PDB file of C-alpha atoms in Angstrom:
ATOM      1  CA  MET A   4      62.949  -7.460 -77.042  1.00  0.00           C
ATOM      2  CA  THR A   5      59.817  -8.768 -78.952  1.00  0.00           C
ATOM      3  CA  MET A   6      60.272 -12.086 -79.519  1.00  0.00           C
ATOM      4  CA  LYS A   7      60.021 -14.074 -83.184  1.00  0.00           C
ATOM      5  CA  PRO A   8      60.132 -17.903 -84.036  1.00  0.00           C
ATOM      6  CA  GLN A   9      63.676 -19.249 -83.990  1.00  0.00           C
ATOM      7  CA  GLU A  10      65.098 -19.797 -87.771  1.00  0.00           C
ATOM      8  CA  THR A  11      64.511 -23.736 -88.464  1.00  0.00           C
ATOM      9  CA  SER A  12      64.623 -25.442 -91.283  1.00  0.00           C
ATOM     10  CA  VAL A  13      61.272 -27.854 -90.352  1.00  0.00           C
ATOM     11  CA  LYS A  14      58.278 -26.764 -93.021  1.00  0.00           C
ATOM     12  CA  LEU A  15      55.718 -25.216 -90.926  1.00  0.00           C
ATOM     13  CA  ALA A  16      52.920 -23.821 -93.146  1.00  0.00           C
ATOM     14  CA  VAL A  17      49.316 -25.188 -92.880  1.00  0.00           C
ATOM     15  CA  ASN A  18      46.129 -24.654 -95.711  1.00  0.00           C
ATOM     16  CA  LEU A  19      43.029 -24.612 -93.292  1.00  0.00           C
ATOM     17  CA  GLY A  20      40.557 -24.319 -95.531  1.00  0.00           C
ATOM     18  CA  GLY A  21      42.219 -22.103 -98.016  1.00  0.00           C
ATOM     19  CA  LEU A  22      44.109 -19.838 -95.724  1.00  0.00           C
ATOM     20  CA  ALA A  23      47.467 -19.976 -95.410  1.00  0.00           C
ATOM     21  CA  MET A  24      49.387 -20.015 -92.561  1.00  0.00           C
ATOM     22  CA  LYS A  25      52.967 -19.819 -92.403  1.00  0.00           C
ATOM     23  CA  ASN A  26      52.457 -22.326 -89.015  1.00  0.00           C
ATOM     24  CA  PRO A  27      50.284 -23.795 -87.387  1.00  0.00           C
ATOM     25  CA  VAL A  28      49.533 -21.232 -83.703  1.00  0.00           C
ATOM     26  CA  THR A  29      46.826 -18.559 -84.241  1.00  0.00           C
ATOM     27  CA  VAL A  30      45.532 -17.290 -81.012  1.00  0.00           C
ATOM     28  CA  ALA A  31      41.249 -17.931 -79.353  1.00  0.00           C
ATOM     29  CA  SER A  32      39.668 -14.885 -80.063  1.00  0.00           C
ATOM     30  CA  GLY A  33      38.693 -12.752 -76.748  1.00  0.00           C
ATOM     31  CA  THR A  34      42.377 -13.102 -74.857  1.00  0.00           C
ATOM     32  CA  PHE A  35      44.727 -11.539 -77.539  1.00  0.00           C
ATOM     33  CA  GLY A  36      42.344  -8.034 -78.834  1.00  0.00           C
ATOM     34  CA  ALA A  37      43.294  -7.201 -82.477  1.00  0.00           C
ATOM     35  CA  GLY A  38      47.129  -7.966 -81.543  1.00  0.00           C
ATOM     36  CA  LYS A  39      47.849  -4.660 -80.869  1.00  0.00           C
ATOM     37  CA  GLU A  40      48.261  -5.057 -76.725  1.00  0.00           C
ATOM     38  CA  TYR A  41      50.982  -7.935 -77.374  1.00  0.00           C
ATOM     39  CA  HIS A  42      53.078  -6.977 -80.065  1.00  0.00           C
ATOM     40  CA  ASP A  43      55.661  -5.661 -77.176  1.00  0.00           C
ATOM     41  CA  PHE A  44      55.843  -8.879 -76.459  1.00  0.00           C
ATOM     42  CA  VAL A  45      56.215 -11.176 -79.497  1.00  0.00           C
ATOM     43  CA  ASP A  46      55.904  -9.891 -83.745  1.00  0.00           C
ATOM     44  CA  VAL A  47      52.209 -10.567 -84.316  1.00  0.00           C
ATOM     45  CA  ALA A  48      52.936 -10.874 -87.891  1.00  0.00           C
ATOM     46  CA  THR A  49      55.143 -13.946 -87.433  1.00  0.00           C
ATOM     47  CA  LEU A  50      51.906 -16.572 -86.306  1.00  0.00           C
ATOM     48  CA  GLY A  51      50.624 -18.394 -88.026  1.00  0.00           C
ATOM     49  CA  ALA A  52      47.421 -15.491 -87.842  1.00  0.00           C
ATOM     50  CA  VAL A  53      46.181 -13.583 -85.511  1.00  0.00           C
ATOM     51  CA  THR A  54      42.045 -14.098 -84.285  1.00  0.00           C
ATOM     52  CA  THR A  55      41.203 -11.016 -83.356  1.00  0.00           C
ATOM     53  CA  LYS A  56      37.723 -10.272 -80.360  1.00  0.00           C
ATOM     54  CA  GLY A  57      35.125 -10.700 -80.869  1.00  0.00           C
ATOM     55  CA  VAL A  58      33.575  -8.066 -83.387  1.00  0.00           C
ATOM     56  CA  SER A  59      29.261  -7.406 -84.014  1.00  0.00           C
ATOM     57  CA  LEU A  60      27.710  -4.625 -85.773  1.00  0.00           C
ATOM     58  CA  HIS A  61      27.988  -1.939 -83.425  1.00  0.00           C
ATOM     59  CA  GLY A  62      29.403  -1.878 -79.800  1.00  0.00           C
ATOM     60  CA  TRP A  63      28.578  -4.196 -76.994  1.00  0.00           C
ATOM     61  CA  GLU A  64      29.098  -3.118 -73.679  1.00  0.00           C
ATOM     62  CA  GLY A  65      29.898  -6.701 -72.087  1.00  0.00           C
ATOM     63  CA  ASN A  66      28.327  -7.477 -69.183  1.00  0.00           C
ATOM     64  CA  ALA A  67      28.492  -6.437 -65.352  1.00  0.00           C
ATOM     65  CA  THR A  68      31.529  -7.195 -62.333  1.00  0.00           C
ATOM     66  CA  PRO A  69      32.739  -9.205 -61.443  1.00  0.00           C
ATOM     67  CA  ARG A  70      33.421 -11.058 -64.407  1.00  0.00           C
ATOM     68  CA  ILE A  71      36.643 -12.960 -64.634  1.00  0.00           C
ATOM     69  CA  ALA A  72      37.441 -14.958 -61.705  1.00  0.00           C
ATOM     70  CA  GLU A  73      40.744 -17.617 -61.186  1.00  0.00           C
ATOM     71  CA  THR A  74      39.802 -21.285 -60.652  1.00  0.00           C
ATOM     72  CA  ALA A  75      41.760 -24.768 -59.731  1.00  0.00           C
ATOM     73  CA  SER A  76      44.071 -24.456 -63.601  1.00  0.00           C
ATOM     74  CA  GLY A  77      42.441 -22.188 -65.470  1.00  0.00           C
ATOM     75  CA  MET A  78      39.397 -19.282 -65.582  1.00  0.00           C
ATOM     76  CA  LEU A  79      35.996 -17.777 -65.741  1.00  0.00           C
ATOM     77  CA  ASN A  80      34.780 -15.077 -67.381  1.00  0.00           C
ATOM     78  CA  SER A  81      32.227 -13.778 -68.838  1.00  0.00           C
ATOM     79  CA  ILE A  82      32.710 -10.556 -70.323  1.00  0.00           C
ATOM     80  CA  GLY A  83      30.189 -10.686 -72.277  1.00  0.00           C
ATOM     81  CA  LEU A  84      31.572  -9.838 -76.139  1.00  0.00           C
ATOM     82  CA  GLN A  85      32.296  -6.362 -74.837  1.00  0.00           C
ATOM     83  CA  ASN A  86      33.539  -4.689 -78.056  1.00  0.00           C
ATOM     84  CA  PRO A  87      33.558  -1.106 -80.285  1.00  0.00           C
ATOM     85  CA  GLY A  88      31.460  -2.689 -83.635  1.00  0.00           C
ATOM     86  CA  VAL A  89      33.346  -3.379 -86.763  1.00  0.00           C
ATOM     87  CA  ALA A  90      33.764   0.143 -87.802  1.00  0.00           C
ATOM     88  CA  HIS A  91      36.016   1.240 -85.328  1.00  0.00           C
ATOM     89  CA  LEU A  92      37.858  -2.628 -86.142  1.00  0.00           C
ATOM     90  CA  LYS A  93      37.951  -1.185 -89.811  1.00  0.00           C
ATOM     91  CA  ALA A  94      39.239   1.979 -88.692  1.00  0.00           C
ATOM     92  CA  ASP A  95      41.277   0.953 -85.998  1.00  0.00           C
ATOM     93  CA  GLU A  96      42.910  -1.980 -85.940  1.00  0.00           C
ATOM     94  CA  LEU A  97      42.471  -3.677 -89.346  1.00  0.00           C
ATOM     95  CA  PRO A  98      44.818  -1.340 -91.317  1.00  0.00           C
ATOM     96  CA  TRP A  99      47.007  -2.001 -88.073  1.00  0.00           C
ATOM     97  CA  LEU A 100      47.721  -5.651 -88.499  1.00  0.00           C
ATOM     98  CA  GLN A 101      47.866  -4.789 -92.603  1.00  0.00           C
ATOM     99  CA  SER A 102      50.785  -2.971 -91.855  1.00  0.00           C
ATOM    100  CA  ILE A 103      52.930  -5.195 -89.835  1.00  0.00           C
ATOM    101  CA  GLY A 104      52.402  -7.955 -92.444  1.00  0.00           C
ATOM    102  CA  ALA A 105      49.936 -10.054 -90.065  1.00  0.00           C
ATOM    103  CA  THR A 106      46.973 -12.619 -91.713  1.00  0.00           C
ATOM    104  CA  THR A 107      43.811 -11.748 -90.309  1.00  0.00           C
ATOM    105  CA  ILE A 108      40.664 -14.582 -88.935  1.00  0.00           C
ATOM    106  CA  VAL A 109      38.434 -12.277 -87.888  1.00  0.00           C
ATOM    107  CA  ASN A 110      36.409 -13.818 -85.260  1.00  0.00           C
ATOM    108  CA  VAL A 111      32.096 -12.476 -85.967  1.00  0.00           C
ATOM    109  CA  SER A 112      29.204 -12.484 -83.696  1.00  0.00           C
ATOM    110  CA  GLY A 113      25.738 -11.153 -83.576  1.00  0.00           C
ATOM    111  CA  HIS A 114      22.757 -11.095 -81.389  1.00  0.00           C
ATOM    112  CA  SER A 115      20.274 -12.276 -84.868  1.00  0.00           C
ATOM    113  CA  PHE A 116      21.125 -14.175 -88.128  1.00  0.00           C
ATOM    114  CA  ASP A 117      21.039 -11.282 -89.736  1.00  0.00           C
ATOM    115  CA  GLU A 118      23.839  -9.469 -87.374  1.00  0.00           C
ATOM    116  CA  TYR A 119      26.425 -12.226 -88.334  1.00  0.00           C
ATOM    117  CA  VAL A 120      26.176 -11.762 -92.150  1.00  0.00           C
ATOM    118  CA  GLN A 121      25.929  -7.712 -91.591  1.00  0.00           C
ATOM    119  CA  VAL A 122      29.451  -7.621 -90.094  1.00  0.00           C
ATOM    120  CA  ILE A 123      30.211  -9.694 -93.125  1.00  0.00           C
ATOM    121  CA  GLU A 124      28.921  -7.177 -95.656  1.00  0.00           C
ATOM    122  CA  ALA A 125      31.076  -4.648 -93.441  1.00  0.00           C
ATOM    123  CA  LEU A 126      33.796  -6.013 -93.578  1.00  0.00           C
ATOM    124  CA  GLU A 127      34.178  -7.444 -97.622  1.00  0.00           C
ATOM    125  CA  GLU A 128      35.820  -4.284 -98.553  1.00  0.00           C
ATOM    126  CA  ALA A 129      38.577  -4.810 -95.862  1.00  0.00           C
ATOM    127  CA  PRO A 130      41.732  -6.729 -94.934  1.00  0.00           C
ATOM    128  CA  VAL A 131      40.671  -9.712 -93.992  1.00  0.00           C
ATOM    129  CA  ASP A 132      42.142 -13.357 -94.560  1.00  0.00           C
ATOM    130  CA  ALA A 133      39.348 -15.517 -93.605  1.00  0.00           C
ATOM    131  CA  TYR A 134      36.368 -14.897 -90.665  1.00  0.00           C
ATOM    132  CA  GLU A 135      35.717 -16.958 -87.675  1.00  0.00           C
ATOM    133  CA  VAL A 136      31.914 -17.399 -87.253  1.00  0.00           C
ATOM    134  CA  ASN A 137      30.897 -17.663 -83.323  1.00  0.00           C
ATOM    135  CA  ILE A 138      27.864 -20.068 -83.299  1.00  0.00           C
ATOM    136  CA  SER A 139      28.340 -19.648 -79.472  1.00  0.00           C
ATOM    137  CA  CYS A 140      25.922 -16.507 -78.886  1.00  0.00           C
ATOM    138  CA  PRO A 141      22.436 -16.412 -77.554  1.00  0.00           C
ATOM    139  CA  ASN A 142      19.945 -15.472 -80.678  1.00  0.00           C
ATOM    140  CA  VAL A 143      17.925 -13.124 -79.568  1.00  0.00           C
ATOM    141  CA  ASP A 144      15.706 -13.746 -82.088  1.00  0.00           C
ATOM    142  CA  ALA A 145      14.655 -17.414 -80.429  1.00  0.00           C
ATOM    143  CA  GLY A 146      14.654 -17.004 -76.517  1.00  0.00           C
ATOM    144  CA  GLY A 147      18.397 -16.756 -75.977  1.00  0.00           C
ATOM    145  CA  MET A 148      19.107 -20.276 -77.142  1.00  0.00           C
ATOM    146  CA  THR A 149      22.762 -20.209 -78.017  1.00  0.00           C
ATOM    147  CA  MET A 150      22.149 -20.834 -81.918  1.00  0.00           C
ATOM    148  CA  GLY A 151      25.221 -23.351 -81.965  1.00  0.00           C
ATOM    149  CA  CYS A 152      23.236 -25.590 -79.928  1.00  0.00           C
ATOM    150  CA  HIS A 153      20.317 -26.641 -82.410  1.00  0.00           C
ATOM    151  CA  VAL A 154      21.139 -27.968 -86.117  1.00  0.00           C
ATOM    152  CA  PRO A 155      18.567 -26.373 -87.780  1.00  0.00           C
ATOM    153  CA  SER A 156      20.244 -22.494 -86.205  1.00  0.00           C
ATOM    154  CA  VAL A 157      23.325 -23.538 -87.275  1.00  0.00           C
ATOM    155  CA  GLU A 158      22.986 -24.469 -90.704  1.00  0.00           C
ATOM    156  CA  LYS A 159      21.254 -21.162 -90.983  1.00  0.00           C
ATOM    157  CA  VAL A 160      23.651 -19.411 -90.090  1.00  0.00           C
ATOM    158  CA  VAL A 161      26.829 -20.636 -91.681  1.00  0.00           C
ATOM    159  CA  GLY A 162      24.603 -20.963 -95.285  1.00  0.00           C
ATOM    160  CA  MET A 163      23.610 -16.826 -94.186  1.00  0.00           C
ATOM    161  CA  CYS A 164      26.972 -16.268 -93.720  1.00  0.00           C
ATOM    162  CA  ARG A 165      28.306 -18.376 -96.743  1.00  0.00           C
ATOM    163  CA  ALA A 166      26.522 -17.190 -99.339  1.00  0.00           C
ATOM    164  CA  ALA A 167      27.866 -13.380 -97.792  1.00  0.00           C
ATOM    165  CA  THR A 168      31.721 -13.732 -98.895  1.00  0.00           C
ATOM    166  CA  LYS A 169      34.042 -16.260-100.350  1.00  0.00           C
ATOM    167  CA  ARG A 170      36.692 -16.054 -98.006  1.00  0.00           C
ATOM    168  CA  PRO A 171      37.316 -18.753 -96.089  1.00  0.00           C
ATOM    169  CA  LEU A 172      34.640 -19.406 -93.311  1.00  0.00           C
ATOM    170  CA  ILE A 173      35.875 -21.194 -90.205  1.00  0.00           C
ATOM    171  CA  VAL A 174      33.113 -21.926 -88.029  1.00  0.00           C
ATOM    172  CA  LYS A 175      33.940 -21.918 -83.717  1.00  0.00           C
ATOM    173  CA  LEU A 176      31.581 -24.466 -81.912  1.00  0.00           C
ATOM    174  CA  THR A 177      30.608 -24.427 -78.234  1.00  0.00           C
ATOM    175  CA  PRO A 178      31.462 -27.482 -76.379  1.00  0.00           C
ATOM    176  CA  ASN A 179      27.769 -27.482 -74.453  1.00  0.00           C
ATOM    177  CA  VAL A 180      26.402 -29.522 -76.211  1.00  0.00           C
ATOM    178  CA  THR A 181      25.422 -33.335 -76.008  1.00  0.00           C
ATOM    179  CA  ASP A 182      26.805 -34.798 -79.708  1.00  0.00           C
ATOM    180  CA  VAL A 183      29.109 -31.973 -80.813  1.00  0.00           C
ATOM    181  CA  ALA A 184      29.998 -34.454 -83.635  1.00  0.00           C
ATOM    182  CA  GLU A 185      26.325 -33.751 -84.870  1.00  0.00           C
ATOM    183  CA  ILE A 186      26.851 -29.816 -84.789  1.00  0.00           C
ATOM    184  CA  ALA A 187      30.034 -30.587 -87.038  1.00  0.00           C
ATOM    185  CA  ARG A 188      28.824 -31.908 -89.755  1.00  0.00           C
ATOM    186  CA  ALA A 189      26.174 -29.635 -89.954  1.00  0.00           C
ATOM    187  CA  ALA A 190      28.324 -26.738 -90.822  1.00  0.00           C
ATOM    188  CA  GLU A 191      30.245 -28.766 -92.429  1.00  0.00           C
ATOM    189  CA  ALA A 192      27.305 -29.516 -93.943  1.00  0.00           C
ATOM    190  CA  ALA A 193      25.832 -25.374 -94.743  1.00  0.00           C
ATOM    191  CA  GLY A 194      29.571 -24.568 -96.137  1.00  0.00           C
ATOM    192  CA  ALA A 195      32.006 -24.139 -93.577  1.00  0.00           C
ATOM    193  CA  ASP A 196      35.576 -24.640 -94.984  1.00  0.00           C
ATOM    194  CA  ALA A 197      37.013 -25.288 -91.215  1.00  0.00           C
ATOM    195  CA  ILE A 198      35.735 -25.786 -87.618  1.00  0.00           C
ATOM    196  CA  SER A 199      37.144 -24.261 -84.977  1.00  0.00           C
ATOM    197  CA  LEU A 200      36.649 -26.298 -81.663  1.00  0.00           C
ATOM    198  CA  ILE A 201      36.737 -25.566 -78.391  1.00  0.00           C
ATOM    199  CA  ASN A 202      34.260 -22.669 -77.041  1.00  0.00           C
ATOM    200  CA  THR A 203      35.033 -22.273 -73.718  1.00  0.00           C
ATOM    201  CA  LEU A 204      32.957 -24.896 -71.650  1.00  0.00           C
ATOM    202  CA  LEU A 205      30.173 -23.554 -68.914  1.00  0.00           C
ATOM    203  CA  GLY A 206      31.260 -23.593 -65.145  1.00  0.00           C
ATOM    204  CA  MET A 207      30.696 -21.121 -62.511  1.00  0.00           C
ATOM    205  CA  ALA A 208      32.140 -20.577 -58.995  1.00  0.00           C
ATOM    206  CA  VAL A 209      31.593 -19.803 -55.764  1.00  0.00           C
ATOM    207  CA  ASP A 210      32.927 -17.445 -52.570  1.00  0.00           C
ATOM    208  CA  ALA A 211      31.738 -19.966 -49.802  1.00  0.00           C
ATOM    209  CA  ARG A 212      32.793 -17.055 -47.223  1.00  0.00           C
ATOM    210  CA  THR A 213      30.588 -14.501 -48.488  1.00  0.00           C
ATOM    211  CA  ARG A 214      28.090 -17.358 -50.275  1.00  0.00           C
ATOM    212  CA  LYS A 215      27.503 -15.540 -53.430  1.00  0.00           C
ATOM    213  CA  PRO A 216      28.925 -16.608 -57.097  1.00  0.00           C
ATOM    214  CA  LYS A 217      32.013 -14.775 -57.948  1.00  0.00           C
ATOM    215  CA  LEU A 218      30.814 -14.257 -61.116  1.00  0.00           C
ATOM    216  CA  ALA A 219      28.083 -11.004 -61.149  1.00  0.00           C
ATOM    217  CA  ARG A 220      26.366 -12.923 -64.186  1.00  0.00           C
ATOM    218  CA  VAL A 221      26.649 -16.616 -62.122  1.00  0.00           C
ATOM    219  CA  VAL A 222      27.487 -18.471 -64.600  1.00  0.00           C
ATOM    220  CA  GLY A 223      30.916 -18.041 -66.804  1.00  0.00           C
ATOM    221  CA  GLY A 224      32.979 -19.353 -69.601  1.00  0.00           C
ATOM    222  CA  PHE A 225      35.708 -21.843 -68.267  1.00  0.00           C
ATOM    223  CA  SER A 226      39.083 -22.245 -70.032  1.00  0.00           C
ATOM    224  CA  GLY A 227      42.644 -23.240 -69.435  1.00  0.00           C
ATOM    225  CA  PRO A 228      44.535 -26.071 -69.167  1.00  0.00           C
ATOM    226  CA  ALA A 229      41.948 -27.857 -67.225  1.00  0.00           C
ATOM    227  CA  VAL A 230      39.673 -28.079 -70.473  1.00  0.00           C
ATOM    228  CA  LYS A 231      42.309 -29.696 -72.476  1.00  0.00           C
ATOM    229  CA  PRO A 232      41.145 -33.353 -72.402  1.00  0.00           C
ATOM    230  CA  VAL A 233      37.465 -32.606 -72.974  1.00  0.00           C
ATOM    231  CA  ALA A 234      39.330 -30.270 -76.070  1.00  0.00           C
ATOM    232  CA  LEU A 235      41.209 -33.186 -77.083  1.00  0.00           C
ATOM    233  CA  ARG A 236      38.204 -35.175 -76.884  1.00  0.00           C
ATOM    234  CA  MET A 237      35.820 -33.185 -79.175  1.00  0.00           C
ATOM    235  CA  VAL A 238      38.675 -32.611 -81.557  1.00  0.00           C
ATOM    236  CA  TRP A 239      39.400 -36.106 -81.992  1.00  0.00           C
ATOM    237  CA  GLN A 240      35.486 -36.224 -82.497  1.00  0.00           C
ATOM    238  CA  CYS A 241      34.744 -34.083 -85.011  1.00  0.00           C
ATOM    239  CA  ALA A 242      38.194 -34.352 -86.887  1.00  0.00           C
ATOM    240  CA  GLY A 243      36.270 -38.203 -87.173  1.00  0.00           C
ATOM    241  CA  ALA A 244      33.244 -36.755 -88.919  1.00  0.00           C
ATOM    242  CA  VAL A 245      33.900 -33.891 -91.253  1.00  0.00           C
ATOM    243  CA  SER A 246      36.488 -33.810 -94.178  1.00  0.00           C
ATOM    244  CA  VAL A 247      37.151 -30.199 -93.636  1.00  0.00           C
ATOM    245  CA  PRO A 248      40.457 -29.089 -91.053  1.00  0.00           C
ATOM    246  CA  ILE A 249      39.796 -27.981 -87.742  1.00  0.00           C
ATOM    247  CA  LEU A 250      41.608 -25.381 -85.362  1.00  0.00           C
ATOM    248  CA  GLY A 251      42.187 -26.460 -82.111  1.00  0.00           C
ATOM    249  CA  MET A 252      42.404 -24.971 -79.008  1.00  0.00           C
ATOM    250  CA  GLY A 253      41.185 -25.817 -75.631  1.00  0.00           C
ATOM    251  CA  GLY A 254      44.626 -25.637 -72.436  1.00  0.00           C
ATOM    252  CA  ILE A 255      47.316 -25.040 -75.177  1.00  0.00           C
ATOM    253  CA  THR A 256      49.867 -23.560 -72.797  1.00  0.00           C
ATOM    254  CA  THR A 257      53.607 -25.896 -74.405  1.00  0.00           C
ATOM    255  CA  GLY A 258      54.255 -27.069 -77.775  1.00  0.00           C
ATOM    256  CA  GLU A 259      53.593 -30.374 -77.182  1.00  0.00           C
ATOM    257  CA  ASP A 260      50.298 -29.788 -76.290  1.00  0.00           C
ATOM    258  CA  ALA A 261      49.818 -28.008 -79.598  1.00  0.00           C
ATOM    259  CA  ILE A 262      51.422 -31.444 -81.412  1.00  0.00           C
ATOM    260  CA  GLU A 263      48.676 -33.588 -78.619  1.00  0.00           C
ATOM    261  CA  PHE A 264      45.883 -31.282 -80.746  1.00  0.00           C
ATOM    262  CA  MET A 265      47.652 -31.754 -84.171  1.00  0.00           C
ATOM    263  CA  LEU A 266      48.385 -35.720 -83.598  1.00  0.00           C
ATOM    264  CA  ALA A 267      44.401 -35.682 -82.646  1.00  0.00           C
ATOM    265  CA  GLY A 268      43.473 -34.385 -86.474  1.00  0.00           C
ATOM    266  CA  ALA A 269      44.038 -30.446 -85.972  1.00  0.00           C
ATOM    267  CA  THR A 270      45.186 -28.107 -89.057  1.00  0.00           C
ATOM    268  CA  ALA A 271      46.057 -25.800 -86.614  1.00  0.00           C
ATOM    269  CA  VAL A 272      45.817 -24.718 -83.293  1.00  0.00           C
ATOM    270  CA  ALA A 273      44.930 -21.287 -80.998  1.00  0.00           C
ATOM    271  CA  VAL A 274      47.081 -20.259 -77.859  1.00  0.00           C
ATOM    272  CA  GLY A 275      44.008 -18.393 -75.285  1.00  0.00           C
ATOM    273  CA  THR A 276      43.838 -18.300 -72.092  1.00  0.00           C
ATOM    274  CA  ALA A 277      48.139 -18.720 -71.753  1.00  0.00           C
ATOM    275  CA  ASN A 278      48.228 -15.072 -73.213  1.00  0.00           C
ATOM    276  CA  PHE A 279      46.835 -14.166 -69.754  1.00  0.00           C
ATOM    277  CA  MET A 280      49.797 -15.983 -67.557  1.00  0.00           C
ATOM    278  CA  ASN A 281      52.587 -15.639 -70.393  1.00  0.00           C
ATOM    279  CA  PRO A 282      52.128 -12.459 -72.874  1.00  0.00           C
ATOM    280  CA  THR A 283      54.949 -15.010 -74.722  1.00  0.00           C
ATOM    281  CA  ALA A 284      52.895 -18.609 -74.947  1.00  0.00           C
ATOM    282  CA  THR A 285      52.173 -17.884 -79.057  1.00  0.00           C
ATOM    283  CA  VAL A 286      56.170 -17.212 -79.900  1.00  0.00           C
ATOM    284  CA  ASP A 287      57.410 -19.790 -77.397  1.00  0.00           C
ATOM    285  CA  VAL A 288      54.258 -22.221 -78.467  1.00  0.00           C
ATOM    286  CA  ILE A 289      55.519 -21.518 -81.970  1.00  0.00           C
ATOM    287  CA  ASN A 290      58.856 -23.122 -80.332  1.00  0.00           C
ATOM    288  CA  GLY A 291      57.636 -26.079 -79.263  1.00  0.00           C
ATOM    289  CA  ILE A 292      56.904 -26.983 -82.302  1.00  0.00           C
ATOM    290  CA  ILE A 293      59.864 -26.807 -83.792  1.00  0.00           C
ATOM    291  CA  ALA A 294      61.759 -28.549 -81.230  1.00  0.00           C
ATOM    292  CA  TYR A 295      58.938 -31.495 -81.059  1.00  0.00           C
ATOM    293  CA  CYS A 296      59.805 -32.184 -85.001  1.00  0.00           C
ATOM    294  CA  GLU A 297      63.448 -31.585 -85.096  1.00  0.00           C
ATOM    295  CA  GLU A 298      63.725 -33.901 -81.798  1.00  0.00           C
ATOM    296  CA  GLN A 299      61.488 -36.763 -83.903  1.00  0.00           C
ATOM    297  CA  GLY A 300      63.045 -35.741 -87.369  1.00  0.00           C
ATOM    298  CA  VAL A 301      59.849 -34.698 -88.524  1.00  0.00           C
ATOM    299  CA  ALA A 302      60.337 -32.433 -91.402  1.00  0.00           C
ATOM    300  CA  ASP A 303      56.877 -31.254 -91.985  1.00  0.00           C
ATOM    301  CA  VAL A 304      54.138 -30.332 -90.176  1.00  0.00           C
ATOM    302  CA  ASN A 305      51.806 -31.726 -92.352  1.00  0.00           C
ATOM    303  CA  GLU A 306      52.934 -35.236 -91.165  1.00  0.00           C
ATOM    304  CA  LEU A 307      51.399 -35.290 -87.731  1.00  0.00           C
ATOM    305  CA  ILE A 308      47.833 -33.930 -88.529  1.00  0.00           C
ATOM    306  CA  GLY A 309      45.782 -36.641 -87.588  1.00  0.00           C
ATOM    307  CA  GLY A 310      48.326 -38.835 -86.510  1.00  0.00           C
ATOM    308  CA  LEU A 311      47.479 -40.754 -83.822  1.00  0.00           C
ATOM    309  CA  GLN A 312      48.163 -44.332 -83.338  1.00  0.00           C
ATOM    310  CA  CYS A 313      44.546 -45.690 -81.378  1.00  0.00           C
TER     311      CYS A 313
END
């Protein structure tokens, strides 16, 4: 039975930097494919948006295995942005998303500044509603340093992407920085229409019996409920630092988790790791938001954005 959100009189629509969403819930890139894999469980067209797995110009093979490890209240991954490339996305997934009436955010990845632009240029004629620029990629031009950790490289990549499209441009921030608000301000100044955060924290896991790391690459991206307090803090900091809307994510499992992010300043939220535990997590979160609003007498979810009293 494919799940859909329940009927309600609560107004759920939000506007994320020019992207009209029927409700505030999308998915975190890389946890949902392009939606096909989950369509047996939830009607993906009823989500606020579907955010695709990161796409690059040409296919990437990804990292060696093992590349997923479970941790207390979370998981580690070092998938390495494996994807079949932008041509496959255009030929296969995007037409399918369009055919079911989904709102589509394409997560854009690249190893160089030019590659981001080339991916966007390749998608400009495709049925895409917004781009999410993943600046957590290592920049091969700059010795492998993560683009999103360095203000000048953030300004450069966002500025180049901005020049390539008039579509809403969401910039996804890495939490692995000293001052996330500084990075958010740089992205806004370079033309971002919205900011999304957080991407995964850097973590590792050790097998004491084999005395070896649990991931082939030793370190990986840490996500799941355990990161939620860090994610909430960073969303709240960025909401106070920029005027563009924020897409908040990091450990959201329930509707109440989503409400917490909205109160901290997020306009919309993304459900990520929860999809692995519960394939109906997205619709469960939408229904949880509805239940909260009905119980609290909230007529429009937009009333909640930035409503934290502190």
